[in-house]
Each structure stands twice: as C-alpha cells, then as structure tokens.
C-alpha cells in the first residue's frame, strides 16, 4: 500500500527558527520517531525504510509536512496520523508546532499503481523537480557523493519499488540497462545546497533535471512508473530524513521555441 499524508503545521512562536534551518528534514524525522515508537519503521524488514517525509515552507511560520508510507511496515505511522495530537514539540528549538490540518491525499495498491502508470501515454520528456537536496553516495567510499545521473535516479526508485511491492517486482537487471541506454540528459537547472547530517557536511542537488527518452514504449512505461513512484519514495540517500523529495513532470514537448513564444504573445495581444 502506498499512501500520502499532508499535514499543515503552524509555528507557535513569534520567531521561526525552522525558516532558515538547513536541517529541517532531520529535525522532523527525529520528532516523528519520538512520537511513533516502532521497530518496523527502521527498516520494515528491508534495506530501506518504509516511509519518507519532507517539510516545505508555505510562508514564515507555516509549513506543509508530507509523509509517504510505502508498505504495511509503516502502519504504526499511518495509525498515528489518524489520531495525531494537535500540538507537536520540537525539542531542538524548544518550539511548539500546532497541527492545523491532516489530509490523506493519495492511497494505492501496488498493482493498481503499476497498471495506472502503464496505461498513461508515456511522455518523451521527463523532468524531475528536486524539492529537497538529493544526494547519491558513491559505493565503497565514505563521504563521497555523486552527480544525480538518470541511471542512479531510476535505480533508486526501482530499488524501493522492489523492496515493497507485493508481487509486481521489477528486479530484472536488464530493465535498468534498457532504461540507461534509452535516456539522455536534456537540460539542467540545478544548484548545490549545503546539508549537514550526523556530523557530516556535504552538498545536495536542488532544481530541475530533464531527460529525453527514445521512442520505445516499454521503456517509457517503466520510466513513467519510476517517475511517478519517486514522488512517494524519494530519490537518493536519506529520504526518511527529508532529503530527495521530488516532483515528476512528464511532457511530450520540451519547451516552446523563442519564435513560438513570441508568436503566441503577439497573437494574444492582437486578439
């Protein structure tokens, strides 16, 4: 089961130390584990945690806290959300947060999710808007982080899918190879953002990354699935701690040409 909850939080203080904090996700993760004490949230029997969360600011003192649950191992978290207290305490800042609203905005079985993703018309261009710093750790090397390539991003999503999907596994190594050869980088509008966790400082990536996909329907379907699932599972390392939150934006066109934009603008003025 895949579910998403959105919690509207309001800071109960004239000062808002969360506004400029580079560790918002880590702090909310600690708060969550203090509220929901369950061993299943640590791994849920898998190498990855069965939930993700991230915090986004609406304005000073107002935030949306998004929590995604990816399997039944996260049931204690979902149960807490159904009857959460109206006040949360963030010990690090001695700060009280009031819960103004909790909404369950999505709920899917894995089989239904796959079917819907495959039924959608696969797009030629696929953009990932990286909402919170996305990082990929280089295997075998401590504190060495990699540029977010298409292979790494898709592999991250499929690893989580295969960890939690009940029967709809996508664990054939050829799948990743087919995707890697069919996807090419198209445009990047990104920047680095400082992250500090567990005494380690590193740079994550935020912004937008776009890829163009070869005209192979089956590959586009798999990418469509990985992209849509990434909105729930996140991409890269430490997604349970607020990193790697993304928005998936498939499109059949890259962007209008300068001439096309000018023509549309002049036609609008003339009309």
mmCIF file with all atom_site columns, C-alpha atoms in Angstrom, residues 3-196:
data_model
loop_
_atom_site.group_PDB
_atom_site.id
_atom_site.type_symbol
_atom_site.label_atom_id
_atom_site.label_alt_id
_atom_site.label_comp_id
_atom_site.label_asym_id
_atom_site.label_entity_id
_atom_site.label_seq_id
_atom_site.pdbx_PDB_ins_code
_atom_site.Cartn_x
_atom_site.Cartn_y
_atom_site.Cartn_z
_atom_site.occupancy
_atom_site.B_iso_or_equiv
_atom_site.pdbx_formal_charge
_atom_site.auth_seq_id
_atom_site.auth_comp_id
_atom_site.auth_asym_id
_atom_site.auth_atom_id
_atom_site.pdbx_PDB_model_num
ATOM 1   C CA . UNK A 1 3   ? -0.224 6.413  0.913   1.00 0.00 ? 3   UNK A CA 1
ATOM 2   C CA . UNK A 1 4   ? 0.467  10.120 1.217   1.00 0.00 ? 4   UNK A CA 1
ATOM 3   C CA . UNK A 1 5   ? -0.487 12.457 4.039   1.00 0.00 ? 5   UNK A CA 1
ATOM 4   C CA . UNK A 1 6   ? -0.126 16.232 4.089   1.00 0.00 ? 6   UNK A CA 1
ATOM 5   C CA . UNK A 1 7   ? -0.018 17.949 7.472   1.00 0.00 ? 7   UNK A CA 1
ATOM 6   C CA . UNK A 1 8   ? -0.404 21.705 7.770   1.00 0.00 ? 8   UNK A CA 1
ATOM 7   C CA . UNK A 1 9   ? 1.812  22.957 10.605  1.00 0.00 ? 9   UNK A CA 1
ATOM 8   C CA . UNK A 1 10  ? 1.889  26.378 12.250  1.00 0.00 ? 10  UNK A CA 1
ATOM 9   C CA . UNK A 1 11  ? 4.730  27.617 14.453  1.00 0.00 ? 11  UNK A CA 1
ATOM 10  C CA . UNK A 1 12  ? 3.544  28.723 17.893  1.00 0.00 ? 12  UNK A CA 1
ATOM 11  C CA . UNK A 1 13  ? 6.149  31.439 18.364  1.00 0.00 ? 13  UNK A CA 1
ATOM 12  C CA . UNK A 1 14  ? 6.919  34.937 17.129  1.00 0.00 ? 14  UNK A CA 1
ATOM 13  C CA . UNK A 1 15  ? 10.275 33.621 15.905  1.00 0.00 ? 15  UNK A CA 1
ATOM 14  C CA . UNK A 1 16  ? 10.541 30.835 13.320  1.00 0.00 ? 16  UNK A CA 1
ATOM 15  C CA . UNK A 1 17  ? 13.921 29.081 13.598  1.00 0.00 ? 17  UNK A CA 1
ATOM 16  C CA . UNK A 1 18  ? 12.818 26.471 11.044  1.00 0.00 ? 18  UNK A CA 1
ATOM 17  C CA . UNK A 1 19  ? 12.624 29.058 8.254   1.00 0.00 ? 19  UNK A CA 1
ATOM 18  C CA . UNK A 1 20  ? 16.362 29.127 7.549   1.00 0.00 ? 20  UNK A CA 1
ATOM 19  C CA . UNK A 1 21  ? 17.328 25.808 9.092   1.00 0.00 ? 21  UNK A CA 1
ATOM 20  C CA . UNK A 1 22  ? 19.281 23.500 6.731   1.00 0.00 ? 22  UNK A CA 1
ATOM 21  C CA . UNK A 1 23  ? 18.333 20.554 8.953   1.00 0.00 ? 23  UNK A CA 1
ATOM 22  C CA . UNK A 1 24  ? 14.533 20.826 8.838   1.00 0.00 ? 24  UNK A CA 1
ATOM 23  C CA . UNK A 1 25  ? 14.073 17.303 7.493   1.00 0.00 ? 25  UNK A CA 1
ATOM 24  C CA . UNK A 1 26  ? 16.364 15.747 10.091  1.00 0.00 ? 26  UNK A CA 1
ATOM 25  C CA . UNK A 1 27  ? 14.606 17.560 12.923  1.00 0.00 ? 27  UNK A CA 1
ATOM 26  C CA . UNK A 1 28  ? 11.163 16.464 11.728  1.00 0.00 ? 28  UNK A CA 1
ATOM 27  C CA . UNK A 1 29  ? 12.430 12.908 11.361  1.00 0.00 ? 29  UNK A CA 1
ATOM 28  C CA . UNK A 1 30  ? 13.572 12.929 14.984  1.00 0.00 ? 30  UNK A CA 1
ATOM 29  C CA . UNK A 1 31  ? 10.229 14.349 16.074  1.00 0.00 ? 31  UNK A CA 1
ATOM 30  C CA . UNK A 1 32  ? 8.433  11.615 14.145  1.00 0.00 ? 32  UNK A CA 1
ATOM 31  C CA . UNK A 1 33  ? 10.413 8.790  15.735  1.00 0.00 ? 33  UNK A CA 1
ATOM 32  C CA . UNK A 1 34  ? 9.808  10.280 19.180  1.00 0.00 ? 34  UNK A CA 1
ATOM 33  C CA . UNK A 1 35  ? 6.078  10.275 18.506  1.00 0.00 ? 35  UNK A CA 1
ATOM 34  C CA . UNK A 1 36  ? 5.857  6.864  16.816  1.00 0.00 ? 36  UNK A CA 1
ATOM 35  C CA . UNK A 1 37  ? 7.929  4.248  18.604  1.00 0.00 ? 37  UNK A CA 1
ATOM 36  C CA . UNK A 1 38  ? 8.013  1.154  16.418  1.00 0.00 ? 38  UNK A CA 1
ATOM 37  C CA . UNK A 1 39  ? 10.900 -1.065 15.308  1.00 0.00 ? 39  UNK A CA 1
ATOM 38  C CA . UNK A 1 40  ? 9.201  -1.642 11.950  1.00 0.00 ? 40  UNK A CA 1
ATOM 39  C CA . UNK A 1 41  ? 9.823  1.984  10.952  1.00 0.00 ? 41  UNK A CA 1
ATOM 40  C CA . UNK A 1 42  ? 13.575 1.497  10.968  1.00 0.00 ? 42  UNK A CA 1
ATOM 41  C CA . UNK A 1 43  ? 13.734 -0.966 8.075   1.00 0.00 ? 43  UNK A CA 1
ATOM 42  C CA . UNK A 1 44  ? 10.443 -2.856 7.946   1.00 0.00 ? 44  UNK A CA 1
ATOM 43  C CA . UNK A 1 45  ? 12.451 -5.979 7.056   1.00 0.00 ? 45  UNK A CA 1
ATOM 44  C CA . UNK A 1 46  ? 14.073 -4.200 4.114   1.00 0.00 ? 46  UNK A CA 1
ATOM 45  C CA . UNK A 1 47  ? 17.320 -2.352 3.483   1.00 0.00 ? 47  UNK A CA 1
ATOM 46  C CA . UNK A 1 48  ? 15.352 0.882  3.065   1.00 0.00 ? 48  UNK A CA 1
ATOM 47  C CA . UNK A 1 49  ? 12.832 2.497  5.375   1.00 0.00 ? 49  UNK A CA 1
ATOM 48  C CA . UNK A 1 50  ? 9.142  2.027  4.581   1.00 0.00 ? 50  UNK A CA 1
ATOM 49  C CA . UNK A 1 51  ? 8.336  5.742  4.615   1.00 0.00 ? 51  UNK A CA 1
ATOM 50  C CA . UNK A 1 52  ? 9.632  9.126  3.507   1.00 0.00 ? 52  UNK A CA 1
ATOM 51  C CA . UNK A 1 53  ? 8.947  12.628 4.783   1.00 0.00 ? 53  UNK A CA 1
ATOM 52  C CA . UNK A 1 54  ? 9.891  16.200 3.993   1.00 0.00 ? 54  UNK A CA 1
ATOM 53  C CA . UNK A 1 55  ? 8.965  19.694 5.129   1.00 0.00 ? 55  UNK A CA 1
ATOM 54  C CA . UNK A 1 56  ? 8.213  22.606 2.804   1.00 0.00 ? 56  UNK A CA 1
ATOM 55  C CA . UNK A 1 57  ? 7.611  26.203 3.817   1.00 0.00 ? 57  UNK A CA 1
ATOM 56  C CA . UNK A 1 58  ? 4.433  27.984 2.737   1.00 0.00 ? 58  UNK A CA 1
ATOM 57  C CA . UNK A 1 59  ? 5.341  31.215 4.486   1.00 0.00 ? 59  UNK A CA 1
ATOM 58  C CA . UNK A 1 60  ? 7.123  32.208 7.677   1.00 0.00 ? 60  UNK A CA 1
ATOM 59  C CA . UNK A 1 61  ? 5.607  30.094 10.425  1.00 0.00 ? 61  UNK A CA 1
ATOM 60  C CA . UNK A 1 62  ? 3.503  27.868 8.115   1.00 0.00 ? 62  UNK A CA 1
ATOM 61  C CA . UNK A 1 63  ? 4.629  24.554 6.633   1.00 0.00 ? 63  UNK A CA 1
ATOM 62  C CA . UNK A 1 64  ? 3.363  21.500 4.823   1.00 0.00 ? 64  UNK A CA 1
ATOM 63  C CA . UNK A 1 65  ? 4.784  18.289 6.217   1.00 0.00 ? 65  UNK A CA 1
ATOM 64  C CA . UNK A 1 66  ? 4.444  15.496 3.653   1.00 0.00 ? 66  UNK A CA 1
ATOM 65  C CA . UNK A 1 67  ? 4.640  11.892 4.860   1.00 0.00 ? 67  UNK A CA 1
ATOM 66  C CA . UNK A 1 68  ? 4.550  8.938  2.464   1.00 0.00 ? 68  UNK A CA 1
ATOM 67  C CA . UNK A 1 69  ? 4.091  5.350  3.653   1.00 0.00 ? 69  UNK A CA 1
ATOM 68  C CA . UNK A 1 70  ? 5.306  2.621  1.297   1.00 0.00 ? 70  UNK A CA 1
ATOM 69  C CA . UNK A 1 71  ? 4.314  -0.662 2.944   1.00 0.00 ? 71  UNK A CA 1
ATOM 70  C CA . UNK A 1 72  ? 2.415  -2.264 5.788   1.00 0.00 ? 72  UNK A CA 1
ATOM 71  C CA . UNK A 1 73  ? 5.579  -1.928 7.890   1.00 0.00 ? 73  UNK A CA 1
ATOM 72  C CA . UNK A 1 74  ? 4.682  1.773  8.163   1.00 0.00 ? 74  UNK A CA 1
ATOM 73  C CA . UNK A 1 75  ? 1.222  1.003  9.578   1.00 0.00 ? 75  UNK A CA 1
ATOM 74  C CA . UNK A 1 76  ? 2.162  2.395  13.041  1.00 0.00 ? 76  UNK A CA 1
ATOM 75  C CA . UNK A 1 77  ? 2.949  5.706  11.367  1.00 0.00 ? 77  UNK A CA 1
ATOM 76  C CA . UNK A 1 78  ? -0.339 5.727  9.460   1.00 0.00 ? 78  UNK A CA 1
ATOM 77  C CA . UNK A 1 79  ? -2.209 4.861  12.674  1.00 0.00 ? 79  UNK A CA 1
ATOM 78  C CA . UNK A 1 80  ? -0.539 7.767  14.479  1.00 0.00 ? 80  UNK A CA 1
ATOM 79  C CA . UNK A 1 81  ? -1.545 10.152 11.711  1.00 0.00 ? 81  UNK A CA 1
ATOM 80  C CA . UNK A 1 82  ? -5.170 9.070  12.039  1.00 0.00 ? 82  UNK A CA 1
ATOM 81  C CA . UNK A 1 83  ? -5.219 10.252 15.670  1.00 0.00 ? 83  UNK A CA 1
ATOM 82  C CA . UNK A 1 84  ? -2.261 12.613 15.942  1.00 0.00 ? 84  UNK A CA 1
ATOM 83  C CA . UNK A 1 85  ? -2.167 15.235 18.720  1.00 0.00 ? 85  UNK A CA 1
ATOM 84  C CA . UNK A 1 86  ? -2.892 18.840 17.866  1.00 0.00 ? 86  UNK A CA 1
ATOM 85  C CA . UNK A 1 87  ? 0.444  20.014 19.290  1.00 0.00 ? 87  UNK A CA 1
ATOM 86  C CA . UNK A 1 88  ? 3.957  18.781 18.475  1.00 0.00 ? 88  UNK A CA 1
ATOM 87  C CA . UNK A 1 89  ? 7.138  19.688 20.309  1.00 0.00 ? 89  UNK A CA 1
ATOM 88  C CA . UNK A 1 90  ? 10.456 20.204 18.508  1.00 0.00 ? 90  UNK A CA 1
ATOM 89  C CA . UNK A 1 91  ? 12.992 19.857 21.301  1.00 0.00 ? 91  UNK A CA 1
ATOM 90  C CA . UNK A 1 92  ? 15.990 21.135 19.319  1.00 0.00 ? 92  UNK A CA 1
ATOM 91  C CA . UNK A 1 93  ? 14.475 24.622 19.097  1.00 0.00 ? 93  UNK A CA 1
ATOM 92  C CA . UNK A 1 94  ? 12.194 24.381 22.159  1.00 0.00 ? 94  UNK A CA 1
ATOM 93  C CA . UNK A 1 95  ? 9.428  25.012 19.656  1.00 0.00 ? 95  UNK A CA 1
ATOM 94  C CA . UNK A 1 96  ? 5.757  24.073 19.603  1.00 0.00 ? 96  UNK A CA 1
ATOM 95  C CA . UNK A 1 97  ? 4.041  23.296 16.298  1.00 0.00 ? 97  UNK A CA 1
ATOM 96  C CA . UNK A 1 98  ? 0.286  23.105 16.025  1.00 0.00 ? 98  UNK A CA 1
ATOM 97  C CA . UNK A 1 99  ? -1.358 20.755 13.546  1.00 0.00 ? 99  UNK A CA 1
ATOM 98  C CA . UNK A 1 100 ? -3.970 22.780 11.697  1.00 0.00 ? 100 UNK A CA 1
ATOM 99  C CA . UNK A 1 101 ? -4.999 20.002 9.319   1.00 0.00 ? 101 UNK A CA 1
ATOM 100 C CA . UNK A 1 102 ? -4.145 16.437 8.290   1.00 0.00 ? 102 UNK A CA 1
ATOM 101 C CA . UNK A 1 103 ? -5.232 15.144 4.882   1.00 0.00 ? 103 UNK A CA 1
ATOM 102 C CA . UNK A 1 104 ? -4.738 11.755 3.260   1.00 0.00 ? 104 UNK A CA 1
ATOM 103 C CA . UNK A 1 105 ? -4.275 12.841 -0.358  1.00 0.00 ? 105 UNK A CA 1
ATOM 104 C CA . UNK A 1 106 ? -3.366 9.537  -2.041  1.00 0.00 ? 106 UNK A CA 1
ATOM 105 C CA . UNK A 1 107 ? -3.814 5.797  -1.492  1.00 0.00 ? 107 UNK A CA 1
ATOM 106 C CA . UNK A 1 108 ? -2.856 2.986  -3.923  1.00 0.00 ? 108 UNK A CA 1
ATOM 107 C CA . UNK A 1 109 ? -2.262 -0.723 -4.027  1.00 0.00 ? 109 UNK A CA 1
ATOM 108 C CA . UNK A 1 110 ? 0.985  -1.525 -5.856  1.00 0.00 ? 110 UNK A CA 1
ATOM 109 C CA . UNK A 1 111 ? -0.788 -3.450 -8.611  1.00 0.00 ? 111 UNK A CA 1
ATOM 110 C CA . UNK A 1 112 ? -3.212 -0.591 -9.258  1.00 0.00 ? 112 UNK A CA 1
ATOM 111 C CA . UNK A 1 113 ? -0.360 1.928  -9.217  1.00 0.00 ? 113 UNK A CA 1
ATOM 112 C CA . UNK A 1 114 ? 1.571  -0.041 -11.849 1.00 0.00 ? 114 UNK A CA 1
ATOM 113 C CA . UNK A 1 115 ? -1.490 -0.501 -14.038 1.00 0.00 ? 115 UNK A CA 1
ATOM 114 C CA . UNK A 1 116 ? -2.311 3.217  -13.963 1.00 0.00 ? 116 UNK A CA 1
ATOM 115 C CA . UNK A 1 117 ? 1.307  4.202  -14.736 1.00 0.00 ? 117 UNK A CA 1
ATOM 116 C CA . UNK A 1 118 ? 1.450  1.806  -17.689 1.00 0.00 ? 118 UNK A CA 1
ATOM 117 C CA . UNK A 1 119 ? -1.910 2.963  -19.040 1.00 0.00 ? 119 UNK A CA 1
ATOM 118 C CA . UNK A 1 120 ? -0.810 6.608  -19.171 1.00 0.00 ? 120 UNK A CA 1
ATOM 119 C CA . UNK A 1 121 ? 0.528  7.790  -22.508 1.00 0.00 ? 121 UNK A CA 1
ATOM 120 C CA . UNK A 1 122 ? 4.301  7.650  -21.950 1.00 0.00 ? 122 UNK A CA 1
ATOM 121 C CA . UNK A 1 123 ? 5.952  11.031 -22.442 1.00 0.00 ? 123 UNK A CA 1
ATOM 122 C CA . UNK A 1 124 ? 9.058  11.833 -24.468 1.00 0.00 ? 124 UNK A CA 1
ATOM 123 C CA . UNK A 1 125 ? 10.482 14.342 -21.977 1.00 0.00 ? 125 UNK A CA 1
ATOM 124 C CA . UNK A 1 126 ? 10.670 13.669 -18.252 1.00 0.00 ? 126 UNK A CA 1
ATOM 125 C CA . UNK A 1 127 ? 11.541 16.361 -15.733 1.00 0.00 ? 127 UNK A CA 1
ATOM 126 C CA . UNK A 1 128 ? 12.304 15.842 -12.068 1.00 0.00 ? 128 UNK A CA 1
ATOM 127 C CA . UNK A 1 129 ? 11.853 18.893 -9.866  1.00 0.00 ? 129 UNK A CA 1
ATOM 128 C CA . UNK A 1 130 ? 14.078 18.297 -6.848  1.00 0.00 ? 130 UNK A CA 1
ATOM 129 C CA . UNK A 1 131 ? 12.338 19.875 -3.863  1.00 0.00 ? 131 UNK A CA 1
ATOM 130 C CA . UNK A 1 132 ? 14.822 18.981 -1.118  1.00 0.00 ? 132 UNK A CA 1
ATOM 131 C CA . UNK A 1 133 ? 18.541 18.222 -1.555  1.00 0.00 ? 133 UNK A CA 1
ATOM 132 C CA . UNK A 1 134 ? 19.111 14.972 -3.443  1.00 0.00 ? 134 UNK A CA 1
ATOM 133 C CA . UNK A 1 135 ? 22.309 13.047 -2.806  1.00 0.00 ? 135 UNK A CA 1
ATOM 134 C CA . UNK A 1 136 ? 23.794 9.799  -4.060  1.00 0.00 ? 136 UNK A CA 1
ATOM 135 C CA . UNK A 1 137 ? 26.599 8.250  -2.080  1.00 0.00 ? 137 UNK A CA 1
ATOM 136 C CA . UNK A 1 138 ? 29.402 6.596  -4.033  1.00 0.00 ? 138 UNK A CA 1
ATOM 137 C CA . UNK A 1 139 ? 29.641 2.917  -3.145  1.00 0.00 ? 139 UNK A CA 1
ATOM 138 C CA . UNK A 1 140 ? 32.657 1.938  -1.107  1.00 0.00 ? 140 UNK A CA 1
ATOM 139 C CA . UNK A 1 141 ? 33.846 5.497  -0.473  1.00 0.00 ? 141 UNK A CA 1
ATOM 140 C CA . UNK A 1 142 ? 32.945 7.324  2.717   1.00 0.00 ? 142 UNK A CA 1
ATOM 141 C CA . UNK A 1 143 ? 31.505 10.804 2.320   1.00 0.00 ? 143 UNK A CA 1
ATOM 142 C CA . UNK A 1 144 ? 31.898 10.840 -1.480  1.00 0.00 ? 144 UNK A CA 1
ATOM 143 C CA . UNK A 1 145 ? 28.768 11.922 -3.293  1.00 0.00 ? 145 UNK A CA 1
ATOM 144 C CA . UNK A 1 146 ? 27.802 11.579 -6.964  1.00 0.00 ? 146 UNK A CA 1
ATOM 145 C CA . UNK A 1 147 ? 26.080 13.745 -9.560  1.00 0.00 ? 147 UNK A CA 1
ATOM 146 C CA . UNK A 1 148 ? 22.415 12.650 -9.991  1.00 0.00 ? 148 UNK A CA 1
ATOM 147 C CA . UNK A 1 149 ? 22.547 10.741 -13.284 1.00 0.00 ? 149 UNK A CA 1
ATOM 148 C CA . UNK A 1 150 ? 19.490 9.116  -14.859 1.00 0.00 ? 150 UNK A CA 1
ATOM 149 C CA . UNK A 1 151 ? 20.729 5.603  -14.031 1.00 0.00 ? 151 UNK A CA 1
ATOM 150 C CA . UNK A 1 152 ? 21.168 6.464  -10.350 1.00 0.00 ? 152 UNK A CA 1
ATOM 151 C CA . UNK A 1 153 ? 17.784 8.135  -10.122 1.00 0.00 ? 153 UNK A CA 1
ATOM 152 C CA . UNK A 1 154 ? 15.896 5.273  -11.786 1.00 0.00 ? 154 UNK A CA 1
ATOM 153 C CA . UNK A 1 155 ? 17.837 2.664  -9.840  1.00 0.00 ? 155 UNK A CA 1
ATOM 154 C CA . UNK A 1 156 ? 16.909 4.419  -6.595  1.00 0.00 ? 156 UNK A CA 1
ATOM 155 C CA . UNK A 1 157 ? 13.198 4.312  -7.420  1.00 0.00 ? 157 UNK A CA 1
ATOM 156 C CA . UNK A 1 158 ? 13.254 0.696  -8.630  1.00 0.00 ? 158 UNK A CA 1
ATOM 157 C CA . UNK A 1 159 ? 15.199 -0.456 -5.549  1.00 0.00 ? 159 UNK A CA 1
ATOM 158 C CA . UNK A 1 160 ? 12.470 0.908  -3.325  1.00 0.00 ? 160 UNK A CA 1
ATOM 159 C CA . UNK A 1 161 ? 9.740  -0.469 -5.580  1.00 0.00 ? 161 UNK A CA 1
ATOM 160 C CA . UNK A 1 162 ? 11.225 -3.967 -5.419  1.00 0.00 ? 162 UNK A CA 1
ATOM 161 C CA . UNK A 1 163 ? 11.666 -3.703 -1.646  1.00 0.00 ? 163 UNK A CA 1
ATOM 162 C CA . UNK A 1 164 ? 7.991  -3.013 -1.005  1.00 0.00 ? 164 UNK A CA 1
ATOM 163 C CA . UNK A 1 165 ? 5.852  -4.149 -3.965  1.00 0.00 ? 165 UNK A CA 1
ATOM 164 C CA . UNK A 1 166 ? 3.954  -7.279 -3.019  1.00 0.00 ? 166 UNK A CA 1
ATOM 165 C CA . UNK A 1 167 ? 4.230  -9.212 -6.297  1.00 0.00 ? 167 UNK A CA 1
ATOM 166 C CA . UNK A 1 168 ? 4.871  -6.682 -9.080  1.00 0.00 ? 168 UNK A CA 1
ATOM 167 C CA . UNK A 1 169 ? 8.673  -6.895 -8.968  1.00 0.00 ? 169 UNK A CA 1
ATOM 168 C CA . UNK A 1 170 ? 10.917 -5.110 -11.477 1.00 0.00 ? 170 UNK A CA 1
ATOM 169 C CA . UNK A 1 171 ? 14.192 -6.715 -10.463 1.00 0.00 ? 171 UNK A CA 1
ATOM 170 C CA . UNK A 1 172 ? 15.469 -7.946 -13.832 1.00 0.00 ? 172 UNK A CA 1
ATOM 171 C CA . UNK A 1 173 ? 18.905 -6.241 -14.277 1.00 0.00 ? 173 UNK A CA 1
ATOM 172 C CA . UNK A 1 174 ? 18.135 -5.807 -17.980 1.00 0.00 ? 174 UNK A CA 1
ATOM 173 C CA . UNK A 1 175 ? 15.394 -3.322 -17.112 1.00 0.00 ? 175 UNK A CA 1
ATOM 174 C CA . UNK A 1 176 ? 17.916 -0.833 -15.743 1.00 0.00 ? 176 UNK A CA 1
ATOM 175 C CA . UNK A 1 177 ? 20.247 -1.399 -18.688 1.00 0.00 ? 177 UNK A CA 1
ATOM 176 C CA . UNK A 1 178 ? 17.444 -0.762 -21.201 1.00 0.00 ? 178 UNK A CA 1
ATOM 177 C CA . UNK A 1 179 ? 16.463 2.425  -19.416 1.00 0.00 ? 179 UNK A CA 1
ATOM 178 C CA . UNK A 1 180 ? 20.051 3.656  -19.124 1.00 0.00 ? 180 UNK A CA 1
ATOM 179 C CA . UNK A 1 181 ? 20.611 3.341  -22.867 1.00 0.00 ? 181 UNK A CA 1
ATOM 180 C CA . UNK A 1 182 ? 17.268 4.918  -23.791 1.00 0.00 ? 182 UNK A CA 1
ATOM 181 C CA . UNK A 1 183 ? 17.554 8.049  -21.625 1.00 0.00 ? 183 UNK A CA 1
ATOM 182 C CA . UNK A 1 184 ? 19.704 11.061 -22.406 1.00 0.00 ? 184 UNK A CA 1
ATOM 183 C CA . UNK A 1 185 ? 20.148 14.258 -20.375 1.00 0.00 ? 185 UNK A CA 1
ATOM 184 C CA . UNK A 1 186 ? 18.271 17.167 -21.926 1.00 0.00 ? 186 UNK A CA 1
ATOM 185 C CA . UNK A 1 187 ? 18.508 20.147 -19.599 1.00 0.00 ? 187 UNK A CA 1
ATOM 186 C CA . UNK A 1 188 ? 19.686 21.028 -16.116 1.00 0.00 ? 188 UNK A CA 1
ATOM 187 C CA . UNK A 1 189 ? 18.741 23.961 -13.935 1.00 0.00 ? 189 UNK A CA 1
ATOM 188 C CA . UNK A 1 190 ? 20.207 22.970 -10.609 1.00 0.00 ? 190 UNK A CA 1
ATOM 189 C CA . UNK A 1 191 ? 22.291 24.264 -7.771  1.00 0.00 ? 191 UNK A CA 1
ATOM 190 C CA . UNK A 1 192 ? 24.021 22.775 -4.782  1.00 0.00 ? 192 UNK A CA 1
ATOM 191 C CA . UNK A 1 193 ? 22.616 23.161 -1.296  1.00 0.00 ? 193 UNK A CA 1
ATOM 192 C CA . UNK A 1 194 ? 24.529 22.553 1.912   1.00 0.00 ? 194 UNK A CA 1
ATOM 193 C CA . UNK A 1 195 ? 23.387 19.641 4.058   1.00 0.00 ? 195 UNK A CA 1
ATOM 194 C CA . UNK A 1 196 ? 24.658 18.626 7.483   1.00 0.00 ? 196 UNK A CA 1
#
